[in-house]
Coordinates of C-alpha atoms in Angstrom, one line a residue:
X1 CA -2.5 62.8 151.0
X2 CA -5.7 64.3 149.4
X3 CA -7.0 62.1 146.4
X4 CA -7.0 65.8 144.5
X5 CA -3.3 65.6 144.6
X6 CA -3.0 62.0 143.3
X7 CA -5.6 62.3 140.6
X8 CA -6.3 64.5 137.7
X9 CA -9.2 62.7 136.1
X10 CA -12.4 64.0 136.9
X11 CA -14.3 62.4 134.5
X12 CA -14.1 58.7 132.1
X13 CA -15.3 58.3 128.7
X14 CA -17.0 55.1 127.9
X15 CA -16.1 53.6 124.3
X16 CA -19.7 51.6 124.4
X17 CA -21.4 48.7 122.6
X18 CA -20.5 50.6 119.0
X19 CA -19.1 52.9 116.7
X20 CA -21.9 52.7 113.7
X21 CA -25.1 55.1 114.3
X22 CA -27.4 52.4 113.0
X23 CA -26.1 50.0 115.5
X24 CA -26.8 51.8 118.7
X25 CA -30.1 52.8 117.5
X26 CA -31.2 49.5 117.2
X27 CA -29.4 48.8 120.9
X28 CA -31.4 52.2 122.2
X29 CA -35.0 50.4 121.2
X30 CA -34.2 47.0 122.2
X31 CA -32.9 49.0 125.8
X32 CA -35.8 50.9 126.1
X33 CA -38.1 47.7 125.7
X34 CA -36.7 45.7 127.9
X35 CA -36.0 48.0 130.5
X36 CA -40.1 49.2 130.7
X37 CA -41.0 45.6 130.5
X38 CA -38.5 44.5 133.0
X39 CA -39.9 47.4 135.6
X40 CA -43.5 46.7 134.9
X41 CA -42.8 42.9 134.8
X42 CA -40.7 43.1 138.6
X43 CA -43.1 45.7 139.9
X44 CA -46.4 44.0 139.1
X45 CA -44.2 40.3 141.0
X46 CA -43.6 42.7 144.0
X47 CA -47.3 44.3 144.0
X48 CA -48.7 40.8 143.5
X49 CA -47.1 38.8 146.1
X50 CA -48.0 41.8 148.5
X51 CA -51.3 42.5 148.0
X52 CA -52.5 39.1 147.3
X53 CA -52.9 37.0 150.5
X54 CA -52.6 33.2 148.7
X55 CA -49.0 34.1 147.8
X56 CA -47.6 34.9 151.1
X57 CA -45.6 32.0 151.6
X58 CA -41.7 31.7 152.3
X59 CA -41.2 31.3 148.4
X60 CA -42.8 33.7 146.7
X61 CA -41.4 36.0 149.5
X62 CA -38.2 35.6 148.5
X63 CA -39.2 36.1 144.7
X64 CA -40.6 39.2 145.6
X65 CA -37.3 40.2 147.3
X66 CA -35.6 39.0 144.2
X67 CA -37.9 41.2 141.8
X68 CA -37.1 44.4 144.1
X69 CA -33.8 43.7 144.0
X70 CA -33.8 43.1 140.1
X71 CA -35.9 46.7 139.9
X72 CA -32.7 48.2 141.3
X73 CA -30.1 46.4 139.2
X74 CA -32.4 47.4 135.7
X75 CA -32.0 51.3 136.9
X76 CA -27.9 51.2 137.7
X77 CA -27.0 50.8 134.2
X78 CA -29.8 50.8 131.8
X79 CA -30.9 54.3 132.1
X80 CA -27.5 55.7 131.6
X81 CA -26.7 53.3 128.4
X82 CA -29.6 54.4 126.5
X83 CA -28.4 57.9 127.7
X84 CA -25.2 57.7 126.2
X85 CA -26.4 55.9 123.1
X86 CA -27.8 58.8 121.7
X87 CA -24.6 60.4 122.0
X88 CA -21.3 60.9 120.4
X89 CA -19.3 61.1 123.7
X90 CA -20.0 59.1 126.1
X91 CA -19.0 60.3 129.9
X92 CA -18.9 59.5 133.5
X93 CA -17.9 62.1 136.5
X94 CA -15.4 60.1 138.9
X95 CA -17.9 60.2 141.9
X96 CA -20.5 59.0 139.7
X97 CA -18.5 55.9 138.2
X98 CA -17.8 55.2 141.8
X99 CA -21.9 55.0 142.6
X100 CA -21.8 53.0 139.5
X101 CA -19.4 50.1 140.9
X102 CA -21.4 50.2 144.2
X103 CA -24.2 49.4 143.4
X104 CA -23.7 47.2 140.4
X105 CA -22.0 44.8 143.5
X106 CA -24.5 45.9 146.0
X107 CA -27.4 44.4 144.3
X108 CA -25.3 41.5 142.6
X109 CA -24.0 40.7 145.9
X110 CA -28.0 40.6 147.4
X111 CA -29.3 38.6 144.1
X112 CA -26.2 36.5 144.9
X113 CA -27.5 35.4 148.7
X114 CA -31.4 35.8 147.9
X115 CA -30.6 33.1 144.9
X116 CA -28.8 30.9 148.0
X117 CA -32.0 31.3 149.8
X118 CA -34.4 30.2 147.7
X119 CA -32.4 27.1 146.7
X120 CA -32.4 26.6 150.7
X121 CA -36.1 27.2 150.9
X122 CA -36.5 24.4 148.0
X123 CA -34.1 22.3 149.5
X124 CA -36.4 22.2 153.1
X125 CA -39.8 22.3 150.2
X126 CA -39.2 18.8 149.0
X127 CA -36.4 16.7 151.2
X128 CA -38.1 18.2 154.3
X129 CA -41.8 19.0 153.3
X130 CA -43.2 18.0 156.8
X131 CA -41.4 20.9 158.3
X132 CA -41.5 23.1 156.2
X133 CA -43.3 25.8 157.3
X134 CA -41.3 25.2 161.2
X135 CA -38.4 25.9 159.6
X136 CA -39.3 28.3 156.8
X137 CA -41.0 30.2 159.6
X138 CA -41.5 34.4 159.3
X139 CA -37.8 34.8 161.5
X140 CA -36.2 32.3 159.0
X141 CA -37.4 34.6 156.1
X142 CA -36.4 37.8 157.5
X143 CA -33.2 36.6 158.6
X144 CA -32.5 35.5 154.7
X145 CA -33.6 39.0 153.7
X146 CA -31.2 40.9 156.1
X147 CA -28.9 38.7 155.6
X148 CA -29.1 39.3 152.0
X149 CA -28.8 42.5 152.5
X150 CA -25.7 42.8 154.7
X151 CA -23.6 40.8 153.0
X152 CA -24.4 42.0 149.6
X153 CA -23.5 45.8 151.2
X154 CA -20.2 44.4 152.5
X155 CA -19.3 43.0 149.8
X156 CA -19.7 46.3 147.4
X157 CA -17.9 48.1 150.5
X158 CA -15.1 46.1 150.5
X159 CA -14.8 46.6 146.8
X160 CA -15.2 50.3 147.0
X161 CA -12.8 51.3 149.6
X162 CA -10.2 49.1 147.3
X163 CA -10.7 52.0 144.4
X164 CA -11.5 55.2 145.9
X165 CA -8.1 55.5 147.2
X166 CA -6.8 54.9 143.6
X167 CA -4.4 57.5 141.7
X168 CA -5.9 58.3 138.0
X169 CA -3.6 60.4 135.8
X170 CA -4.8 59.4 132.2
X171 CA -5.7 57.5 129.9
X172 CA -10.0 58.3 130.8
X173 CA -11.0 56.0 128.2
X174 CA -13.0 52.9 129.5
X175 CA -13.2 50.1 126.9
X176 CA -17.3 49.2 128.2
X177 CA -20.8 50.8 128.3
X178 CA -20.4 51.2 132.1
X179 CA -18.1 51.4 134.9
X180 CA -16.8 47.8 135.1
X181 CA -14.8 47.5 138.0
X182 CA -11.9 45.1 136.3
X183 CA -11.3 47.7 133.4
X184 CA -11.9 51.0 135.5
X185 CA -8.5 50.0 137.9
X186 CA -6.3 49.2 134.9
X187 CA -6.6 52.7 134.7
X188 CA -4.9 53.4 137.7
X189 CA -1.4 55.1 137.7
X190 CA -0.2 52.5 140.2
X191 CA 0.8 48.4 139.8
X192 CA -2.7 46.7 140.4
X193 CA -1.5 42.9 140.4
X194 CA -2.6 42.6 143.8
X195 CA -5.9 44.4 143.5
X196 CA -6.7 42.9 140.4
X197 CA -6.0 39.2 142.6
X198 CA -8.4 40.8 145.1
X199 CA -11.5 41.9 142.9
X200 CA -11.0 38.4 141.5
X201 CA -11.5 36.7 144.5
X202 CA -13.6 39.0 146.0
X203 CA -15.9 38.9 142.6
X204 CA -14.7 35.7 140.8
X205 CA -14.2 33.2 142.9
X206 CA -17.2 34.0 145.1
X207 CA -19.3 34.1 142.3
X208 CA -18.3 30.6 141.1
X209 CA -17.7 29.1 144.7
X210 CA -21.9 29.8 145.1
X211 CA -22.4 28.8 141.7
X212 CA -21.1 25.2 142.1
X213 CA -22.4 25.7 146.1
X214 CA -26.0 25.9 144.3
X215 CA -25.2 23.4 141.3
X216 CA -24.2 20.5 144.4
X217 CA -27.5 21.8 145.9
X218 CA -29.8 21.9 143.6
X219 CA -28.6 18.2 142.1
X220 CA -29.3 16.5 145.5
X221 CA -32.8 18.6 145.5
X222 CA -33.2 16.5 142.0
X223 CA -32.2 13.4 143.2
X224 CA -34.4 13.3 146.4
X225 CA -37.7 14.7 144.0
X226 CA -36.6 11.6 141.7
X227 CA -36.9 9.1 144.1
X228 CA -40.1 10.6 145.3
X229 CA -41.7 11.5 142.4
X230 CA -45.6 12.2 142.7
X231 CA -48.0 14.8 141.5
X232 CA -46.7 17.2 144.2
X233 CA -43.1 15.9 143.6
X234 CA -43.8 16.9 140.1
X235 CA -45.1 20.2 140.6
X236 CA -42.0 20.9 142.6
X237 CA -39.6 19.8 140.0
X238 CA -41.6 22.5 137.6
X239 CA -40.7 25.2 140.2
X240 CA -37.2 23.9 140.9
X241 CA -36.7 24.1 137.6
X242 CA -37.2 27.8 137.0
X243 CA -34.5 28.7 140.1
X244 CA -32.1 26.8 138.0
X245 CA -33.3 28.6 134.6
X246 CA -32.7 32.0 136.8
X247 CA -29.5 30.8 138.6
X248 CA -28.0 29.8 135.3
X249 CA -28.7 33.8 133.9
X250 CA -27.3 35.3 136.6
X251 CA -23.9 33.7 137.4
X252 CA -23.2 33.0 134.0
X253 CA -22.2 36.1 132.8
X254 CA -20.9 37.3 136.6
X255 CA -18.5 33.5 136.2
X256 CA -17.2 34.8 132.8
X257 CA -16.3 38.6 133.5
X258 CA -14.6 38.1 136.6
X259 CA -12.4 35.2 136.0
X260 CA -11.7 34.6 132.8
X261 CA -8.1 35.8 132.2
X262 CA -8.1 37.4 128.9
X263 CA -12.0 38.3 127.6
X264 CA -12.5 39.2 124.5
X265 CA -14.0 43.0 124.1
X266 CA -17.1 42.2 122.3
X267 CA -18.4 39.0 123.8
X268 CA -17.8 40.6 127.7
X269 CA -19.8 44.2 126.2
X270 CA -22.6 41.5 124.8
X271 CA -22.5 39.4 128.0
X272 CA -22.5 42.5 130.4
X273 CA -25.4 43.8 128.0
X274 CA -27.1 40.5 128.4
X275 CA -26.7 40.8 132.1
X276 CA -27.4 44.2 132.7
X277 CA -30.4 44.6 130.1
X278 CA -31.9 40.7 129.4
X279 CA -32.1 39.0 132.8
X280 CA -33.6 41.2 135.0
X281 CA -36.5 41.3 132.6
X282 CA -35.8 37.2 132.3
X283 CA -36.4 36.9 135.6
X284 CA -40.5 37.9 135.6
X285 CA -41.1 35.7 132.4
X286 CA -39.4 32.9 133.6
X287 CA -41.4 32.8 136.8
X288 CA -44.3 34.3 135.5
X289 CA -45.0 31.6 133.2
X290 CA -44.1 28.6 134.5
X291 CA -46.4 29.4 137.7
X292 CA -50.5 28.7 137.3
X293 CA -51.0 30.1 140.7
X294 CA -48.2 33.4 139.8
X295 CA -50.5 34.1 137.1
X296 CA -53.7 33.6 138.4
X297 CA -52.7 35.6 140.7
X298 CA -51.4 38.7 138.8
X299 CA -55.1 38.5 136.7
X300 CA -56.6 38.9 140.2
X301 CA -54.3 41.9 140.9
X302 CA -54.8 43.4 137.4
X303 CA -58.4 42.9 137.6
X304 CA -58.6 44.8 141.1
X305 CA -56.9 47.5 139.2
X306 CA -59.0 47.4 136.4
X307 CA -62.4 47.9 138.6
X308 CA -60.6 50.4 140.8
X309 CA -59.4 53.0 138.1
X310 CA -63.4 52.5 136.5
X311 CA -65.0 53.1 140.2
X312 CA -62.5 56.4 140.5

């Protein structure tokens, strides 16, 4: 049967962050700033590693693919919620909430793998630095990123053709700021006990199955650096220590709004606001400054710029 027959909602209306004016102007600044310093911040990572010949190793590869990715999960939400926080009523067409949810698991789904990778790529840096570049080689990397890639896009397929099929008849009203997948099918005019089992598992328990995968990992990582600590040991304990920092950002949140049974409204808005606003800007600082050869790097880069704008 045709989903115009099962469903008479065309559109959703958020409830956002707020109710008070003074509120979600303060929210609409601190959006705005973020989000231009999180697209500068991951686009000047991506232009760096590309155009600067002493970064293209394995590593900053894969951070590169990590910036990229974080570009495209800054402009899924962001734009819209400082959109809609200028406004009184806040709404979403159907095939647009849909997008939403696709690509909000799309790119988590990628950031997810490419997060796997990198601990792998440390993992083979300091228990196995004598191979690392056989191993680490220009097919291993590739095969990480299309990896990445596929299974991130299955992943956000799977949990689209779960919805689309859906029957809405009313209520419209979305208790979030976006289209948040476990909210959006209690809307549904049908029992979702089994779906709601399936986006957990499909969301949830992935989410915290790589979590501890990457916690196991990265503490044997630690242990083997600690027994053979040195000036290069030490260096890579500084670098490790940033992929935990970012790891930490990202699945937190992801951990909290998928499994736990009964969230509370305003601390899942502030963690999916943290999550959706904060980390992909995070990301750049957290690498950016505790890497000398990142930022001597991105002077080089800015400093090509700088002669090239004056020359033209």
């Amino acid at each position: 049967m045709d989903r115009a027959n099962h469903s008479v909602v065309s559109e959703f209306v958020f409830l956002g962050l707020s109710n008070s004016w003074e509120i979600q102007l303060v929210l609409f600044v601190f959006s705005c700033m973020f989000y231009v310093a999180s697209m500068m911040g991951n686009s000047l990572i991506v232009l760096t590693v590309t155009s600067d010949p002493h970064l293209h190793s394995p590593m900053y590869f894969l951070l590169a693919n990590l910036s990229f990715i974080d570009l495209g999960m800054s402009s899924v939400i962001s734009p819209k919620t400082m959109y809609d926080l200028l406004r009184n009523r806040k709404v979403i067409s159907f095939g647009s909430c849909i997008a939403q949810i696709f690509f909000i698991h799309a790119t988590g789904g990628v950031e997810m793998v490419l997060l796997i990778a990198m601990a792998f790529d440390r993992y083979v840096a300091i228990c196995k630095p004598l191979h690392y570049f056989t191993i680490m080689g220009p097919k291993m990397c590739i095969f990480l990123q299309v990896a990445a890639w596929i299974i991130g896009l299955t992943h956000s397929v799977i949990q689209l053709v779960s919805v689309m099929k859906l029957p809405f008849c009313g209520p419209n009203v979305i208790d979030s700021f976006y289209c948040d997948l476990p909210r959006f099918i209690k809307l549904a005019c049908i029992d979702i006990y089994r779906l709601e089992f399936m986006v957990t598992a499909n969301s949830g328990f992935i989410s915290l199955g790589s979590f501890f995968i990457l916690i196991i990992s990265y503490l044997f990582i630690l242990t083997t650096a600690w027994k053979h600590s040195s000036g290069g040991s030490s260096k890579a304990l500084s670098t490790l220590s940033t992929h935990i920092m970012v790891m930490i950002l990202f699945f937190g949140p992801c951990i909290f709004l998928y499994t736990w049974p009964h969230p509370s409204s305003h601390l899942d808005k502030f963690l999916a606001f943290f999550d959706a606003v904060l980390t992909p800007f995070l990301n750049p600082v957290i690498y950016t400054f505790r890497n000398k050869e990142m930022k001597m790097a991105m002077r080089r880069v800015c400093s090509q710029l700088i002669v090239n704008r004056r020359i033209s």
